[in-house]
Coordinates of C-alpha atoms in Angstrom, one line a residue:
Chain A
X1 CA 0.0 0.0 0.0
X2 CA 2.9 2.6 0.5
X3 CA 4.4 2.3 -2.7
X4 CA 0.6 2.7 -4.0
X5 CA 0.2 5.9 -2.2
X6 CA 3.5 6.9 -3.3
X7 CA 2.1 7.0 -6.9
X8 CA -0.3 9.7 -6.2
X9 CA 2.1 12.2 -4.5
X10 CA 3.0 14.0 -7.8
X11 CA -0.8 14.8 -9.4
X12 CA -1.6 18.6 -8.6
X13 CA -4.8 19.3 -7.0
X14 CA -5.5 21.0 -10.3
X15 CA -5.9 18.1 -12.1
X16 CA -8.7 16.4 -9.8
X17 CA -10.4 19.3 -9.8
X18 CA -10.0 19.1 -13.2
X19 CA -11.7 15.7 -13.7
X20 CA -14.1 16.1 -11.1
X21 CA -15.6 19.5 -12.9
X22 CA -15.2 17.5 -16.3
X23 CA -17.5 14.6 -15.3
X24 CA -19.9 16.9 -13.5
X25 CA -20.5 18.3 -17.0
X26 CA -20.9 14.7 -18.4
X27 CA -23.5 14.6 -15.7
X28 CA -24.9 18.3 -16.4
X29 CA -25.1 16.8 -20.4
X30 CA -27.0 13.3 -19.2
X31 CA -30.0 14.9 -17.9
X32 CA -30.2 17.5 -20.4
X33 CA -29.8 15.1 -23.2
X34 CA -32.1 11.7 -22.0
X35 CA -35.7 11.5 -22.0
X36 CA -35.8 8.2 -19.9
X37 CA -36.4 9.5 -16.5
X38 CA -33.6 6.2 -14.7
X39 CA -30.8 7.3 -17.3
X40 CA -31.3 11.3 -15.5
X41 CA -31.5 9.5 -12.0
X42 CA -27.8 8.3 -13.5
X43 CA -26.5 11.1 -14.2
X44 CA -27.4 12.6 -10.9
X45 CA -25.1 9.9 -9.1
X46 CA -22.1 10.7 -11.8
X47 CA -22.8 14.3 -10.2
X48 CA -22.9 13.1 -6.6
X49 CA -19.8 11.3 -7.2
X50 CA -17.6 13.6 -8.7
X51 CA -18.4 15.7 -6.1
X52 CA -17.6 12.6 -3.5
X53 CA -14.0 12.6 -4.8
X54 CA -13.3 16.0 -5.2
X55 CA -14.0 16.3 -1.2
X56 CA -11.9 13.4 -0.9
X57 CA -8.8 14.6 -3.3
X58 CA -9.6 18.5 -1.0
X59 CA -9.6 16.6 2.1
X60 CA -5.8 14.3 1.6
X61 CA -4.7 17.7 0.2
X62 CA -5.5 19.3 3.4
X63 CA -4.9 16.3 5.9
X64 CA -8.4 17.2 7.3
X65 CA -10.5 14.1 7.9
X66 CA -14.0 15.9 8.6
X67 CA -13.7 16.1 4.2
X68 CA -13.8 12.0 3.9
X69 CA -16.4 12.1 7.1
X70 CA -18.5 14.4 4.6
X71 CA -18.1 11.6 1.7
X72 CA -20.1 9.0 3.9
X73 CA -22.9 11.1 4.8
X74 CA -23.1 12.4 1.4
X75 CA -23.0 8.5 0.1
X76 CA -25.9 7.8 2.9
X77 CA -27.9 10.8 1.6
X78 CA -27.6 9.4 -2.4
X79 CA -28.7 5.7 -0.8
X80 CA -31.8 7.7 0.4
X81 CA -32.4 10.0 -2.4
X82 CA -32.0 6.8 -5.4
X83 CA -34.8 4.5 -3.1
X84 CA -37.4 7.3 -2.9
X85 CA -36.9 8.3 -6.5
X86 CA -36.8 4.9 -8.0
X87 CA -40.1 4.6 -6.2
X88 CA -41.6 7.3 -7.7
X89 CA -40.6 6.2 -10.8
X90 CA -42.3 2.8 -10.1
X91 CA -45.2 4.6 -9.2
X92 CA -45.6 7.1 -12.4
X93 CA -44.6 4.2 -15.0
X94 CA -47.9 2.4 -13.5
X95 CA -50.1 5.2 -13.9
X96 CA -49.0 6.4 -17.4
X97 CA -47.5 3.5 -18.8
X98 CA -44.2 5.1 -19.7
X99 CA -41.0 6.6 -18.3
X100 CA -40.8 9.6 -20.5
X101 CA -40.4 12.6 -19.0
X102 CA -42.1 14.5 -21.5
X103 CA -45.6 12.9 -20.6
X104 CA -45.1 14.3 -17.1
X105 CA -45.9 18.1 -18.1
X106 CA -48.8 18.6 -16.1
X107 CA -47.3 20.6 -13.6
X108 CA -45.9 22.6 -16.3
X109 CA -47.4 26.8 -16.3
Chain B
X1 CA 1.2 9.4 -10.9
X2 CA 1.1 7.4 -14.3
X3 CA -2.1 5.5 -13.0
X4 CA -4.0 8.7 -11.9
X5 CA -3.8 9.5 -15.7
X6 CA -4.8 5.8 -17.1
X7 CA -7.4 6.2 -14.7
X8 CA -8.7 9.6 -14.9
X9 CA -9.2 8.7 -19.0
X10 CA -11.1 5.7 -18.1
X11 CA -13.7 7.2 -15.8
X12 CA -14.0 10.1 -18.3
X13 CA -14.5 7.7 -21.4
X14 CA -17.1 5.3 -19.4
X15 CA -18.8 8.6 -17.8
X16 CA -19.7 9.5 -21.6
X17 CA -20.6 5.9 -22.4
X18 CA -23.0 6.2 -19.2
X19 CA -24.7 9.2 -21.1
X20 CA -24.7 7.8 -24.7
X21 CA -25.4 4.5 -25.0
X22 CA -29.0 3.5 -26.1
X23 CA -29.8 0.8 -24.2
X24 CA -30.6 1.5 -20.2
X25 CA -28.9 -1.8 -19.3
X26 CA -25.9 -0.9 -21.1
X27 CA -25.8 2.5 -19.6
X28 CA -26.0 1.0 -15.9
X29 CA -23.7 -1.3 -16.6
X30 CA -21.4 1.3 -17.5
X31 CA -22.1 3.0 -14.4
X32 CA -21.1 0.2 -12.4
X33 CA -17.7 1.0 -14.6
X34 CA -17.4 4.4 -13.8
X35 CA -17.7 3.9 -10.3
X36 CA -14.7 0.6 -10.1
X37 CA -13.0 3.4 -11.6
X38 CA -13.4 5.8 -8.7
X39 CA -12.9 3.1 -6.4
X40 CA -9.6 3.2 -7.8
X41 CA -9.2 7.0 -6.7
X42 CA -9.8 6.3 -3.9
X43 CA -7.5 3.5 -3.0
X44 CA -4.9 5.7 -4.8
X45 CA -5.4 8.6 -1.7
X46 CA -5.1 5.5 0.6
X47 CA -8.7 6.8 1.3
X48 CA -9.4 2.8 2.3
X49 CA -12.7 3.1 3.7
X50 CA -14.2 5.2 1.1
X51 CA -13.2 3.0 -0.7
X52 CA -14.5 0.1 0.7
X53 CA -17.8 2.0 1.2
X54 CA -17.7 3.1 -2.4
X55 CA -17.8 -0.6 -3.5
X56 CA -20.0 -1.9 -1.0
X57 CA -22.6 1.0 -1.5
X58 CA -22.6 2.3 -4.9
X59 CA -21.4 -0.9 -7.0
X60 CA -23.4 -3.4 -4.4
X61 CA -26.5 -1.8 -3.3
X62 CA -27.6 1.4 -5.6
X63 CA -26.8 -0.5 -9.1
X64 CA -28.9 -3.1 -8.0
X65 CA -31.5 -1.2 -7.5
X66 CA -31.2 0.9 -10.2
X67 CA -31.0 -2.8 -12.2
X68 CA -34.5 -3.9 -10.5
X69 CA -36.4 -1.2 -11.0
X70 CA -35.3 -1.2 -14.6
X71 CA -36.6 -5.0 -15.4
X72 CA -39.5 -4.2 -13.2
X73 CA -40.8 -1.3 -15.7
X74 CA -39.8 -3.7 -18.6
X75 CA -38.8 -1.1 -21.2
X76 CA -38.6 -2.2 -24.8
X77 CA -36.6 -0.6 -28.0
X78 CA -40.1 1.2 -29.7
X79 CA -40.7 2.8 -26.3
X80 CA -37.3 4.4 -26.1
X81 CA -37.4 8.0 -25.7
X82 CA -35.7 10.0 -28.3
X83 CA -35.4 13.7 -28.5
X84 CA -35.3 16.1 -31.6
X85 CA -31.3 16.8 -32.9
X86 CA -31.5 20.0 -32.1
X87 CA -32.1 19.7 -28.6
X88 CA -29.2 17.3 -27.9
X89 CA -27.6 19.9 -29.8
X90 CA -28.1 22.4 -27.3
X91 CA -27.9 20.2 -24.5
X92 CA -24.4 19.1 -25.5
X93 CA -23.4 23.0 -25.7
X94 CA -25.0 23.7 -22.6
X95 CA -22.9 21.1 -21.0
X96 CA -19.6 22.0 -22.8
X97 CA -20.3 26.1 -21.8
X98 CA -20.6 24.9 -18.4
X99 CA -17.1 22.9 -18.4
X100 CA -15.6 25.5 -20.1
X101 CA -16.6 28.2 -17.5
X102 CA -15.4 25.8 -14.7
X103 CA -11.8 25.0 -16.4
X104 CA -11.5 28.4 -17.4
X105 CA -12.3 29.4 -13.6
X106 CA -9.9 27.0 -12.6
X107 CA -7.2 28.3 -15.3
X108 CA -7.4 31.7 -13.0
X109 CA -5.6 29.9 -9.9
X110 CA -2.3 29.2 -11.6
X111 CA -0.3 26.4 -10.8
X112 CA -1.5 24.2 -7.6
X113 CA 1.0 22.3 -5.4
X114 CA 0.8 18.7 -5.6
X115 CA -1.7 16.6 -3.6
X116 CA 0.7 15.2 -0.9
X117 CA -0.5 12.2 1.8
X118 CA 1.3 14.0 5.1
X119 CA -0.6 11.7 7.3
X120 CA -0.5 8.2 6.1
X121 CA -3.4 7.1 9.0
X122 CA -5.6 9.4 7.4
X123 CA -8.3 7.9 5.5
X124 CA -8.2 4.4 7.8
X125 CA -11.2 2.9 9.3
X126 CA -9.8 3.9 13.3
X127 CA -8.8 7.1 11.9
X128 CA -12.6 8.1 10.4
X129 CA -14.2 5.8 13.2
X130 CA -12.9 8.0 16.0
X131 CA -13.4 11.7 13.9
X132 CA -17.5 10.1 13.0
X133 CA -18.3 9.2 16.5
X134 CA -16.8 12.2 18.2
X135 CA -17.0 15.5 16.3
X136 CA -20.0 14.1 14.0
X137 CA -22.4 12.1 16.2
X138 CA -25.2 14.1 16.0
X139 CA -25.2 14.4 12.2
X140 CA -24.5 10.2 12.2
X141 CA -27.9 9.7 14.3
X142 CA -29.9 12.5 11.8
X143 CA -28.8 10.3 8.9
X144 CA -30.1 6.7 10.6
X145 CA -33.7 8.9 11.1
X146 CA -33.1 10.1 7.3
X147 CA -32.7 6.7 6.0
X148 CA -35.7 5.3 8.2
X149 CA -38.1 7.6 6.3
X150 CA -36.6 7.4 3.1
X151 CA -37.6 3.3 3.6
X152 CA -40.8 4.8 4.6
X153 CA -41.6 7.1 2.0
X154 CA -40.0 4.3 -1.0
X155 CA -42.3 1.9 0.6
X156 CA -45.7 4.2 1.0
X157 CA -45.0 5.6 -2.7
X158 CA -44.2 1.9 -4.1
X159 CA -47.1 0.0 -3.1
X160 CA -49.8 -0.3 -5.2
X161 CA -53.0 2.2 -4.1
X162 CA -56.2 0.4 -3.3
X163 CA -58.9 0.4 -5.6
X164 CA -61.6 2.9 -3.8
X165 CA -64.6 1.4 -2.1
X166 CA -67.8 2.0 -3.7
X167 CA -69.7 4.9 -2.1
X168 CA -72.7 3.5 -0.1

């Protein structure tokens, strides 16, 4: 494990802040560009997670352990948050037949 | 500092595979990609029980779900969503404005100083144990109540509603 962690000792905190705001755009693109309402629930989680190691990268950077304490609570909040939506989504495709989110635009104006 | 790079172009590459392949399944499996690659982050901070937890939670429990509730709705190819060219168009740009404005931000700072490990027991199970259960107890017990009625609420919204009794 030490010659692992040695690895890491030359990337610059640039660069995962780098990838971290580079997949949070994937994410950003996902649920602008899909209709199917599970494929947008996926793209949220790429968002929560590129979030989850940016805290973690901030957190070695700073030798601060309240930053990876953060992570887990932030991973128990996205456990929560994917079970109540996936419900929901249960629920709509049995009363309109379909996971389009297009159909559901009667809240719209 | 090799592998950070090998790495970094292989969550970036399956991230986009997440977001473009047609089939759901595919797209989920994918996922389950995206985040072995993190994993691998993480292990690479010596950030060992995110790690773990990263695995365990994301790859074990939330992709199954996900994977459930997909074969329970039962979607087939004609029922696929697809949306007009020039909206994906747009969404694409819209995405690509956004990471341009936060790398250009990011250009701002300059040079950064490396991301160095100074405390080797950092991201350990004792290590995170001892900094949850002292400075962060209170938040640790709000999230138990927070997951209790998220099981609530997934079960009450899941369920199927009665049909209505007939008015006597």
């Amino acid at each position: 494990m030490e010659s692992l962690t040695n690895t890491i000792q030359a990337v610059p905190l640039n660069h995962y802040i780098l990838l971290s705001a580079i997949i949070f755009s994937i994410g950003v693109m996902g649920v602008l560009l899909r209709r199917n309402a599970i494929v947008i629930f996926m793209s949220v989680e790429l968002m929560l997670n590129s979030v989850n190691l940016l805290l973690t990268a901030f957190s070695v950077y700073r030798g601060d352990a309240a930053g990876q304490v953060f992570v887990f609570f932030i991973m128990a909040l996205a456990a929560a948050e994917v079970a109540v939506g996936l419900a929901i989504i249960v629920m709509i495709y049995r009363n309109t037949n379909s996971i389009d989110i297009n159909v559901l635009n009667r809240l719209k104006w | 500092m090799q592998t950070f790079y090998i790495i970094a172009f292989l969550s970036i590459v399956f991230s986009i595979l997440v977001i473009s392949a047609k089939n759901p399944v595919h797209s989920i499996l994918y996922l389950i990609l995206t985040f072995f690659t993190f994993t691998i982050h993480y292990i690479l901070m010596n950030a060992q029980f995110l790690a773990i937890v990263n695995f365990i939670v994301y790859m074990g429990a939330i992709l199954v779900l996900f994977l459930y509730t997909l074969m329970l709705i039962n979607l087939n190819k004609e029922s696929e969503p697809v949306k007009p060219f020039m909206v994906k168009v747009a969404a694409v740009f819209g995405g690509g404005i956004l990471a341009v404005a936060l790398v250009s931000s990011l250009k701002l700072l300059g040079t950064s100083a490396p991301v160095v490990l100074k405390d080797p027991n950092l991201g350990l199970v004792k290590n995170l144990g001892k900094v949850l259960f002292n400075e962060f107890l209170l938040p640790f017990e709000v999230s138990s109540v927070l997951l209790l009625s998220a099981m609530v609420g997934a079960v009450l919204l899941a369920t199927k509603d009665k049909e209505p009794k007939a008015t006597i």
